[in-house]
Amino acid sequence: MYVKIKNDGGYIFDIRRTMPAAALRKGVFIMSQYAVVDLEMCKVPNESKKGKYPYSHETIQIGAVLLDDSYEIKEKFVTYVSPQYGYIDNFISNLTGIHRNDVKDAPLMKEALQRFVDWLPKEVKLVSWSENDEMQIRHEIEAKNIHIDGFDAILDNWIDCQKIFSEKMKNSKCYNLAEALIAANIIYEDGAHDGLVDAYNTALLFAKMQTEPELKLNPYYQNAISGEESSSGFTIGNLFAGLDLKGLVSTT
């Protein structure tokens, strides 16, 4: 089911629900432990950072998915956010596909966050790729004087999926999401730097790590790691150079 809610300002706020229709009709409550979230951001000009907002980036999109107790994706959330201090330049538009017209009638961060929190089930833990999204939200609620009941407790239990992946790999390296998905042999959704797509892909990886005590790696990636360790001259860089990374996912 795909629900669209249109506010007075004309902005379309989307909540996508993938719960089976039969379950909805019967009023089945789907327990969820984790909400995987991803933010897209724009730049804040230096002159704006001299005033009330001292940070370099501002949120322009929030995407999230809910995982049930079986680590299956059951619901999806996405909204644009209208920046108050930053602006969307050509670089950000090309990177994210988000343009100024997309956010001009979108809710401000306070309203967008409130909608996000209202969408979350009780006793949920937030998950993201790296700590950057957590810190971005903390910066904005501080600078914009945003208070949402119960949200501080949620922030304090934030889970860094990137850190977990590095621990699984027994490596202190900060992996990017694309490499981690390939390494974990996950067939992922195209559309990097779209908040909902990145949240969805992060959720796939998080679910795999939670359900596999010993993370099963892509055999091509495993060979590349072995090549680096044996100094054979074949490295992870060789593996990725000039290749379509998604094509390296093994289906066997």
Coordinates of N, CA, C and O in Angstrom, one line a residue, residues 182-183 185 217-227 234-236 239-240 245 247-252:
I182 N 29.0 -4.8 -1.5 CA 29.7 -5.8 -2.4 C 30.4 -6.8 -1.6 O 30.3 -8.0 -1.9
A183 N 31.1 -6.4 -0.5 CA 31.8 -7.4 0.3 C 30.9 -8.4 0.9 O 31.2 -9.6 1.0
N185 N 28.2 -9.4 -0.3 CA 27.5 -10.2 -1.4 C 26.0 -9.9 -1.4 O 25.1 -10.8 -1.5
L217 N 31.1 -13.5 3.0 CA 31.6 -12.5 2.1 C 31.4 -13.0 0.7 O 31.4 -14.2 0.3
N218 N 31.4 -12.0 -0.2 CA 31.5 -12.2 -1.6 C 32.8 -12.9 -2.0 O 33.8 -12.5 -1.6
P219 N 32.7 -14.0 -2.7 CA 33.9 -14.8 -3.0 C 35.0 -14.0 -3.8 O 36.2 -14.2 -3.5
Y220 N 34.5 -13.1 -4.7 CA 35.5 -12.3 -5.4 C 36.2 -11.3 -4.5 O 37.4 -11.1 -4.5
Y221 N 35.4 -10.8 -3.5 CA 36.0 -9.8 -2.6 C 36.9 -10.6 -1.6 O 38.0 -10.1 -1.3
Q222 N 36.5 -11.8 -1.2 CA 37.4 -12.6 -0.4 C 38.7 -12.9 -1.0 O 39.8 -12.8 -0.4
N223 N 38.7 -13.2 -2.3 CA 39.9 -13.4 -3.1 C 40.8 -12.2 -3.1 O 42.0 -12.3 -3.0
A224 N 40.1 -11.0 -3.3 CA 40.9 -9.8 -3.3 C 41.6 -9.5 -2.0 O 42.7 -9.1 -1.9
I225 N 40.9 -9.8 -0.9 CA 41.5 -9.6 0.4 C 42.7 -10.6 0.6 O 43.7 -10.2 1.1
S226 N 42.5 -11.8 0.2 CA 43.6 -12.8 0.3 C 44.8 -12.4 -0.6 O 45.9 -12.5 -0.2
G227 N 44.5 -11.7 -1.7 CA 45.6 -11.2 -2.6 C 46.3 -10.1 -1.9 O 47.6 -10.1 -2.0
F234 N 47.5 -8.4 -6.5 CA 46.0 -8.2 -6.8 C 45.4 -7.7 -5.6 O 45.4 -8.3 -4.6
T235 N 44.8 -6.5 -5.7 CA 44.3 -5.8 -4.6 C 42.8 -5.5 -4.7 O 42.2 -5.7 -5.8
I236 N 42.2 -5.1 -3.7 CA 40.8 -4.6 -3.7 C 40.6 -3.5 -4.8 O 39.6 -3.5 -5.5
L239 N 40.2 -5.0 -8.0 CA 38.9 -5.6 -8.1 C 37.8 -4.6 -8.6 O 37.0 -4.9 -9.4
F240 N 37.9 -3.4 -8.1 CA 36.9 -2.4 -8.3 C 37.2 -1.6 -9.6 O 36.3 -0.9 -10.1
L245 N 30.2 -2.4 -10.0 CA 30.3 -3.1 -8.7 C 29.2 -4.0 -8.5 O 29.3 -5.1 -7.9
G247 N 27.6 -5.8 -10.5 CA 27.8 -7.0 -11.3 C 28.7 -8.0 -10.6 O 28.8 -9.1 -11.1
L248 N 29.4 -7.6 -9.6 CA 30.3 -8.5 -8.9 C 29.6 -9.3 -7.8 O 30.2 -10.2 -7.3
V249 N 28.3 -9.0 -7.6 CA 27.6 -9.8 -6.6 C 27.4 -11.2 -7.1 O 26.9 -11.4 -8.1
S250 N 27.8 -12.2 -6.2 CA 27.7 -13.6 -6.6 C 26.3 -14.1 -6.3 O 25.7 -13.8 -5.2
T251 N 25.7 -14.8 -7.3 CA 24.3 -15.3 -7.0 C 24.4 -16.8 -6.8 O 23.3 -17.5 -6.8
T252 N 25.6 -17.3 -6.6 CA 25.7 -18.8 -6.4 C 25.7 -19.1 -4.9 O 25.9 -18.2 -4.1

